[in-house]
PDB file of C-alpha atoms in Angstrom:
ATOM      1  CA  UNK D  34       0.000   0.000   0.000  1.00 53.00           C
ATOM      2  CA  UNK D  35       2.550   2.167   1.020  1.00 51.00           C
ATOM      3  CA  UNK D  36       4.259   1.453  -2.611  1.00 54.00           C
ATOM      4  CA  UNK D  37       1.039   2.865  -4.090  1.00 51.00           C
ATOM      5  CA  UNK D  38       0.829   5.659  -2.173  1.00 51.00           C
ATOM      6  CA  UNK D  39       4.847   6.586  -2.620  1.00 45.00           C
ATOM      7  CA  UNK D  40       4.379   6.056  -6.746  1.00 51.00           C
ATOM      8  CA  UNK D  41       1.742   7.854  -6.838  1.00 51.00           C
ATOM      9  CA  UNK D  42       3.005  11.174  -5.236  1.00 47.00           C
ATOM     10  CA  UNK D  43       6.016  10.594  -7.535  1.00 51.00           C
ATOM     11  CA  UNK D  44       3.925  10.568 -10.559  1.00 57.00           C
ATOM     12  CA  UNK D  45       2.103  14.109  -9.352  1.00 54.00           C
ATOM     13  CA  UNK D  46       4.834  15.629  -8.156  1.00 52.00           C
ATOM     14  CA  UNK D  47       5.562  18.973 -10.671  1.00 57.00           C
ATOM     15  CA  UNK D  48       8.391  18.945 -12.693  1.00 58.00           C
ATOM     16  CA  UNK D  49      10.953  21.675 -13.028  1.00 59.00           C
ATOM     17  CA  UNK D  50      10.684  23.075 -16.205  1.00 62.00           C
ATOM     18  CA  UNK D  51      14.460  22.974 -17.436  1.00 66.00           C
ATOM     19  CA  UNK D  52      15.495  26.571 -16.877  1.00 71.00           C
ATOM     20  CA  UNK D  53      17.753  28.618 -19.758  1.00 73.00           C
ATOM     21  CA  UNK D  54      20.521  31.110 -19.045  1.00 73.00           C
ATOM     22  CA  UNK D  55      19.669  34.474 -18.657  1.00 77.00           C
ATOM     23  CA  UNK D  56      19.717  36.762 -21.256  1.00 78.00           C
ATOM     24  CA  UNK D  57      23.007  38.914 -20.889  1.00 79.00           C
ATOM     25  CA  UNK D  58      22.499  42.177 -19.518  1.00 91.00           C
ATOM     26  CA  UNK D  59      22.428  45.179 -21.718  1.00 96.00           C
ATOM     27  CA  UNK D  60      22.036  48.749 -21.423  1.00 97.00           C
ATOM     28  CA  UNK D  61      19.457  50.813 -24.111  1.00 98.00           C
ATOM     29  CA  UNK D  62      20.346  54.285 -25.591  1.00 98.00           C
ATOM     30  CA  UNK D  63      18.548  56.516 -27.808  1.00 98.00           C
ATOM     31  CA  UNK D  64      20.656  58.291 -30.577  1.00 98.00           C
ATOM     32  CA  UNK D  65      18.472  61.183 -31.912  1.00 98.00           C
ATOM     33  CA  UNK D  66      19.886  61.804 -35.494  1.00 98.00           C
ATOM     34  CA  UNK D  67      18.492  64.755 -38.265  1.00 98.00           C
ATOM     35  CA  UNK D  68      17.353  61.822 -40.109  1.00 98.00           C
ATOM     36  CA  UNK D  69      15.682  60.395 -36.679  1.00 98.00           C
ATOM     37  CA  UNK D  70      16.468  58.068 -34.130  1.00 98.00           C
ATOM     38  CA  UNK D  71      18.036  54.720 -33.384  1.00 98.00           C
ATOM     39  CA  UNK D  72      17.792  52.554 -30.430  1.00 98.00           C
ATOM     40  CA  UNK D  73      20.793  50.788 -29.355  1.00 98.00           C
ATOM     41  CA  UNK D  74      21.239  47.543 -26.937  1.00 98.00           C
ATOM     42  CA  UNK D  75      24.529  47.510 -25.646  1.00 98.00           C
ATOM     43  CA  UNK D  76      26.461  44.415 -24.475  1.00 98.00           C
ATOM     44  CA  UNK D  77      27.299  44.639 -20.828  1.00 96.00           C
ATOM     45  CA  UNK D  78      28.232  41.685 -19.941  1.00 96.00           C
ATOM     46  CA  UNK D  79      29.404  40.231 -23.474  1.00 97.00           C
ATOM     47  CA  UNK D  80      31.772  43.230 -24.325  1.00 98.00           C
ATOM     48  CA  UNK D  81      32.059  45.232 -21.044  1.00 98.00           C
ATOM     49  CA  UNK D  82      34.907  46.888 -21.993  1.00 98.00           C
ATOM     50  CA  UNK D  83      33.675  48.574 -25.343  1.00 98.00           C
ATOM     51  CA  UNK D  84      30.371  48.988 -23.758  1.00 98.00           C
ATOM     52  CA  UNK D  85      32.087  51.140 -20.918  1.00 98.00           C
ATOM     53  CA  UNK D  86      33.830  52.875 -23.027  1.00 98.00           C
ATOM     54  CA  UNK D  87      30.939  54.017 -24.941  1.00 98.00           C
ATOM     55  CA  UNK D  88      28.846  55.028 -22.460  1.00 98.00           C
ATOM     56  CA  UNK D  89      31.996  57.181 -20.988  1.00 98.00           C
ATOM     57  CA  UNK D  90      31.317  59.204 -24.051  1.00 98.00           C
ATOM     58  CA  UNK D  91      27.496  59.288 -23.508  1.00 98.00           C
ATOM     59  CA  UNK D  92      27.620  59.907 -20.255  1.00 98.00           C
ATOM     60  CA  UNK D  93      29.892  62.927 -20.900  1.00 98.00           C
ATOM     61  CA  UNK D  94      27.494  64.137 -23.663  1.00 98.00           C
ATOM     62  CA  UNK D  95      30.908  64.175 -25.453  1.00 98.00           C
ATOM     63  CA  UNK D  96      29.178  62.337 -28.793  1.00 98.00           C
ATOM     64  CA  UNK D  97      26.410  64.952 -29.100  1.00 98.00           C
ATOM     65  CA  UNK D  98      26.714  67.232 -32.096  1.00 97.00           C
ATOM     66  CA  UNK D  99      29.265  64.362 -33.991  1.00 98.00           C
ATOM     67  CA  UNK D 100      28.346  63.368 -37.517  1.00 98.00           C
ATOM     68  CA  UNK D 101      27.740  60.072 -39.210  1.00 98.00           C
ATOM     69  CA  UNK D 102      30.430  61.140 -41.882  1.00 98.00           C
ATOM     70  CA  UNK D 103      31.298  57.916 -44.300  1.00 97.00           C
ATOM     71  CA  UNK D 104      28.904  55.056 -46.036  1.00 98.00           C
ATOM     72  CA  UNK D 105      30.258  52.409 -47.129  1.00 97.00           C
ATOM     73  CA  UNK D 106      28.541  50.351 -49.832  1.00 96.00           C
ATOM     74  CA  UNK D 107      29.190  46.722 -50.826  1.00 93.00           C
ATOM     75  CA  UNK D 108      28.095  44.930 -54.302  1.00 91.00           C
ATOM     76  CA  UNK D 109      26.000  42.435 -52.279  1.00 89.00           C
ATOM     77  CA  UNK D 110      23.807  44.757 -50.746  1.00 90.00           C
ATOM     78  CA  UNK D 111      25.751  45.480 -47.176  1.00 95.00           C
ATOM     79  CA  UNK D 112      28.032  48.138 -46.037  1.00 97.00           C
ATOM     80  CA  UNK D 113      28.180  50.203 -42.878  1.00 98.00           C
ATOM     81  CA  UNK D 114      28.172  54.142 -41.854  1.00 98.00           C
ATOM     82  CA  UNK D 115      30.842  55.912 -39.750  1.00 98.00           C
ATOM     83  CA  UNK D 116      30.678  58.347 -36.888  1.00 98.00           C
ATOM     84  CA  UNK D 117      33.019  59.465 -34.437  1.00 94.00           C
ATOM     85  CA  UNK D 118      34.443  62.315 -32.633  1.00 93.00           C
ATOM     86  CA  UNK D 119      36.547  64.261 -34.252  1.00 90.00           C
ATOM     87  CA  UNK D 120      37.916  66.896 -31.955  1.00 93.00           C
ATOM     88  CA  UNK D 121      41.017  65.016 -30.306  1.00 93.00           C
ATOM     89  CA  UNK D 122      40.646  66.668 -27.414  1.00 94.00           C
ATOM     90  CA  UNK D 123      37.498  64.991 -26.574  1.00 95.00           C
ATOM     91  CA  UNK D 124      38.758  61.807 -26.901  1.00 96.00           C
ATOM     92  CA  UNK D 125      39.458  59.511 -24.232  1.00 97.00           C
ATOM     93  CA  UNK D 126      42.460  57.179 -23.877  1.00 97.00           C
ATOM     94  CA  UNK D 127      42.245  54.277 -26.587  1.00 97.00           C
ATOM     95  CA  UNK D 128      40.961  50.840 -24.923  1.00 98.00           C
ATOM     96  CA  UNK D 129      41.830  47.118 -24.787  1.00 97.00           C
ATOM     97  CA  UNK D 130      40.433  45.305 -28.401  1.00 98.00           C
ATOM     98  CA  UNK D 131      37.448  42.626 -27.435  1.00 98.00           C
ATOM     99  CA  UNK D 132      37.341  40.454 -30.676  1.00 97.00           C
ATOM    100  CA  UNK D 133      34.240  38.787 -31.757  1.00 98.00           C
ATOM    101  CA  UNK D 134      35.811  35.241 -31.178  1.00 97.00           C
ATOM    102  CA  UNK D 135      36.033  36.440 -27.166  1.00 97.00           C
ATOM    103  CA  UNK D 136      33.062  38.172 -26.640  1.00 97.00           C
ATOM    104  CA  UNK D 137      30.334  35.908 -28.922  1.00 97.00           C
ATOM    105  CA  UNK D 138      28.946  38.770 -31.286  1.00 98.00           C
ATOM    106  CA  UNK D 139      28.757  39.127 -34.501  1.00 98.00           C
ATOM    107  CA  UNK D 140      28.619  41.677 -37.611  1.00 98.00           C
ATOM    108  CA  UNK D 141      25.067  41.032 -38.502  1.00 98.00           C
ATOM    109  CA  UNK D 142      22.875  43.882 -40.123  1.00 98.00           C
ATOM    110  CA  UNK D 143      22.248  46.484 -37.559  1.00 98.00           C
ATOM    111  CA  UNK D 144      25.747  45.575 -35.466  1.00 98.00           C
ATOM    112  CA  UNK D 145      26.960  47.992 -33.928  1.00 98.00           C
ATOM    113  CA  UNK D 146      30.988  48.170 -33.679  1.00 98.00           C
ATOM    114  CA  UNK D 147      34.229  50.073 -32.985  1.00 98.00           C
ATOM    115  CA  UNK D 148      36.331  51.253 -36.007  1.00 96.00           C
ATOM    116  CA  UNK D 149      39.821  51.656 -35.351  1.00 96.00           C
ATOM    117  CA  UNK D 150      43.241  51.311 -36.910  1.00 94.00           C
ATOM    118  CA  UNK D 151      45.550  48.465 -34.836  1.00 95.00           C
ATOM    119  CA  UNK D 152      43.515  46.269 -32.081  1.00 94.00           C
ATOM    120  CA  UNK D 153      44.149  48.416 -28.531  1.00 96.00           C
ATOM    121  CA  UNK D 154      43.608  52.186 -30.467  1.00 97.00           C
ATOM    122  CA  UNK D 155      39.900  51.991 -30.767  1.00 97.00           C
ATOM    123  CA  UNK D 156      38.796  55.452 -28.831  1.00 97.00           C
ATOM    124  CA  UNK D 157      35.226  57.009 -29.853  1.00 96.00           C
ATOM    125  CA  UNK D 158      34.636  56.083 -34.073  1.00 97.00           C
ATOM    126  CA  UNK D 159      32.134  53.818 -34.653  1.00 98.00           C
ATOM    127  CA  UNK D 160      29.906  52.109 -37.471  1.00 98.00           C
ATOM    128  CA  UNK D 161      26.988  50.607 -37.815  1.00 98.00           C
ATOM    129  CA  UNK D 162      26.775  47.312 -40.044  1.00 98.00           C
ATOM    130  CA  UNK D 163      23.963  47.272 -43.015  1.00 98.00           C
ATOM    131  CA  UNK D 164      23.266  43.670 -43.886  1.00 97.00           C
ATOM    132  CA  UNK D 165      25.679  40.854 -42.729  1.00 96.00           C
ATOM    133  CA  UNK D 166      29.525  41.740 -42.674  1.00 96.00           C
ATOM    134  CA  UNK D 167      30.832  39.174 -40.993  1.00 97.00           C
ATOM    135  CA  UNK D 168      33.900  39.133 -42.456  1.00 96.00           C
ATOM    136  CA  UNK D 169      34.550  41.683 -40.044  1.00 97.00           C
ATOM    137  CA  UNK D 170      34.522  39.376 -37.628  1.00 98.00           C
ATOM    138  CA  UNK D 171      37.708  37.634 -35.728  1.00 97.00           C
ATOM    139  CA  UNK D 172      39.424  34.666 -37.610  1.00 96.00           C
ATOM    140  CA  UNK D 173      42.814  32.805 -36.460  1.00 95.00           C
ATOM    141  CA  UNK D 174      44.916  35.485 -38.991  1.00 94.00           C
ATOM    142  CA  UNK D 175      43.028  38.486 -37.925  1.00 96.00           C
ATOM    143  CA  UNK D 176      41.447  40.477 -35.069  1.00 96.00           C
ATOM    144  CA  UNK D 177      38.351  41.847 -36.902  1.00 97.00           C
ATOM    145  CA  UNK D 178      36.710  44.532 -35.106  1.00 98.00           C
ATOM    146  CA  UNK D 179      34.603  44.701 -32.048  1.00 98.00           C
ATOM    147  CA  UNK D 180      30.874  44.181 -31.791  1.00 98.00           C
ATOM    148  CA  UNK D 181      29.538  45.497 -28.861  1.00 98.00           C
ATOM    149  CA  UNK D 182      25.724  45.635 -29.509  1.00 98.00           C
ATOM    150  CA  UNK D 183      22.624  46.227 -31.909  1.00 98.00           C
ATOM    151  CA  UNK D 184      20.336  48.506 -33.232  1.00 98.00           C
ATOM    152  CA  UNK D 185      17.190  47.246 -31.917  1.00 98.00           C
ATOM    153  CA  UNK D 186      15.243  50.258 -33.383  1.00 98.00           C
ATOM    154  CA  UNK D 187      15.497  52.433 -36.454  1.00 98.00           C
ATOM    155  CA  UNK D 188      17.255  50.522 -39.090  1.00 98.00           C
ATOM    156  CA  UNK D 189      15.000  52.507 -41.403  1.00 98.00           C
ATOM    157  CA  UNK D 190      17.352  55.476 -40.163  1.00 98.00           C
ATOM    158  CA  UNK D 191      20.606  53.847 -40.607  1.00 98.00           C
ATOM    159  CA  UNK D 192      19.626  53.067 -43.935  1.00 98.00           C
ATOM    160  CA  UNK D 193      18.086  56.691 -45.111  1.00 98.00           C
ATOM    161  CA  UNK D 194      22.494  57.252 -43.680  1.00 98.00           C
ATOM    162  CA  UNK D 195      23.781  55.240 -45.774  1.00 98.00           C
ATOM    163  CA  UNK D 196      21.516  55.780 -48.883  1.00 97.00           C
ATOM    164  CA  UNK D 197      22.765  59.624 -48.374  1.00 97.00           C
ATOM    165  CA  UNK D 198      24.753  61.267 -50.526  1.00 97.00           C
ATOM    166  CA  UNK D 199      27.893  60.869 -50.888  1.00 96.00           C
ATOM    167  CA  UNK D 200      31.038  63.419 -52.490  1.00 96.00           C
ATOM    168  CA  UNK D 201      32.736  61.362 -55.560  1.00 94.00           C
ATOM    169  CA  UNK D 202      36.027  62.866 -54.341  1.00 94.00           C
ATOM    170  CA  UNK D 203      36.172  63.241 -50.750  1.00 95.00           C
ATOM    171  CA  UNK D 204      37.822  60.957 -48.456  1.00 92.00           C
ATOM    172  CA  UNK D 205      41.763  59.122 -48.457  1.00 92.00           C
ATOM    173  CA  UNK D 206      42.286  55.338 -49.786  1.00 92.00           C
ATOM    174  CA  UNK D 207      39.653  53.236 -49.691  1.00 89.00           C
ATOM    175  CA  UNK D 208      37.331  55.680 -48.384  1.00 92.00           C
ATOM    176  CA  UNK D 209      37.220  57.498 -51.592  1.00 94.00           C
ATOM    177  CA  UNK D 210      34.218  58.388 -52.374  1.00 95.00           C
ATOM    178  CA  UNK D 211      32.245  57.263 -49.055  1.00 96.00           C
ATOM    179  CA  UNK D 212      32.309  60.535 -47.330  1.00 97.00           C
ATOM    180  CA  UNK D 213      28.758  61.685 -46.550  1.00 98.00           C
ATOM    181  CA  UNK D 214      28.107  64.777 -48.164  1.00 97.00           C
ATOM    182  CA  UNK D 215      26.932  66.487 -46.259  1.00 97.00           C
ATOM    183  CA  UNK D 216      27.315  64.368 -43.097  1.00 97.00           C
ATOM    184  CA  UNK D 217      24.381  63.424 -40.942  1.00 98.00           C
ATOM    185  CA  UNK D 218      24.718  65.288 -37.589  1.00 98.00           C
ATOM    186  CA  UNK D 219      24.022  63.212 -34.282  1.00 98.00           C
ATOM    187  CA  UNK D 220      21.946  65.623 -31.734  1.00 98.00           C
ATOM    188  CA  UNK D 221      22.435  63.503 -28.700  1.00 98.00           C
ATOM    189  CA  UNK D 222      22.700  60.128 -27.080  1.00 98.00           C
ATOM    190  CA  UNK D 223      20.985  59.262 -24.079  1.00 98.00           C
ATOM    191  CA  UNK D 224      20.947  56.116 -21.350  1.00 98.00           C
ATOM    192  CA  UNK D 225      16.940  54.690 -21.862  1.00 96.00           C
ATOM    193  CA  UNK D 226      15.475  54.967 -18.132  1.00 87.00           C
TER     194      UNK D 226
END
């Protein structure tokens, strides 16, 4: 009887549901552009160090009044457009590279990511990816260039960016002929309560 009773409590007993990670943490900002806005999700805990470094530069209100100044156009449909601070004096130090193999992102359309010369001298230049670029990514041979979040809102913004204008002479190397003319200025970033 007391079999019975034992298998039967076993057999009503709930089951925990298997439970998932969490998702990781990020942190929301508004970028108000004179084309309109763009909502970004930032990485905390999957690139901490970019994702510091950019909110250093929101916090400080020290990427208000920057332009989106280069768009980049690939045969297959993809590209990216480039902001950043230009006046060196409102730059902070450059910051340790986080590649794409470490921190799990990728360059998939609306990626946000850090432009920068050499891995370690990324400071306050950004893009935002149109369409998948993964070849940015890390490989064995190469660094790539680090992801650090998303547009989660606005695409339709980046892309009115990148389908600007651009000058047919402007710009050094390969950015001949990708410099926004004229550029598109950013009016603020702000932390999403």
């Amino acid at each position: 009887m007391l079999s019975l009773i034992l298998a039967a409590l076993i057999q009503t007993a709930p089951v925990a549901a298997p439970t998932s990670p969490p998702a990781p943490a990020t942190v929301k900002l508004v970028m108000t552009t004179t084309a309109g806005p763009i909502t970004l999700a930032l990485e905390k805990d999957r690139a901490p160090v970019t994702t510091a470094n950019f909110l250093r530069y929101v916090d400080a209100k020290r990427l208000d009044g920057i332009t989106f100044y280069r768009s980049m156009k690939l045969p297959w449909n993809a590209g990216l457009i480039q902001a950043g601070q230009r006046d060196m004096a409102k730059r902070y130090p450059a910051i340790a590279h986080e590649p794409t193999s470490k921190t799990g992102l990728t360059h998939t359309d609306g990626a946000i990511s850090m432009a920068r010369l050499a891995p370690g001298t990324a400071t306050a230049d950004f893009s935002i990816v149109v369409g998948d670029m993964t070849g940015l990514d890390a490989k064995p041979d190469d660094p790539g260039f680090a992801v650090f979040g998303r547009v989660v809102e606005g695409m339709d913004v980046v892309k009115t960016i990148w389908n600007s204008p651009r000058s047919p002479t402007k710009g050094e190397g390969v950015m001949k002929g990708e410099m926004l003319e004229p550029p598109v200025r950013i009016l603020t970033v702000r932390r999403v309560p």
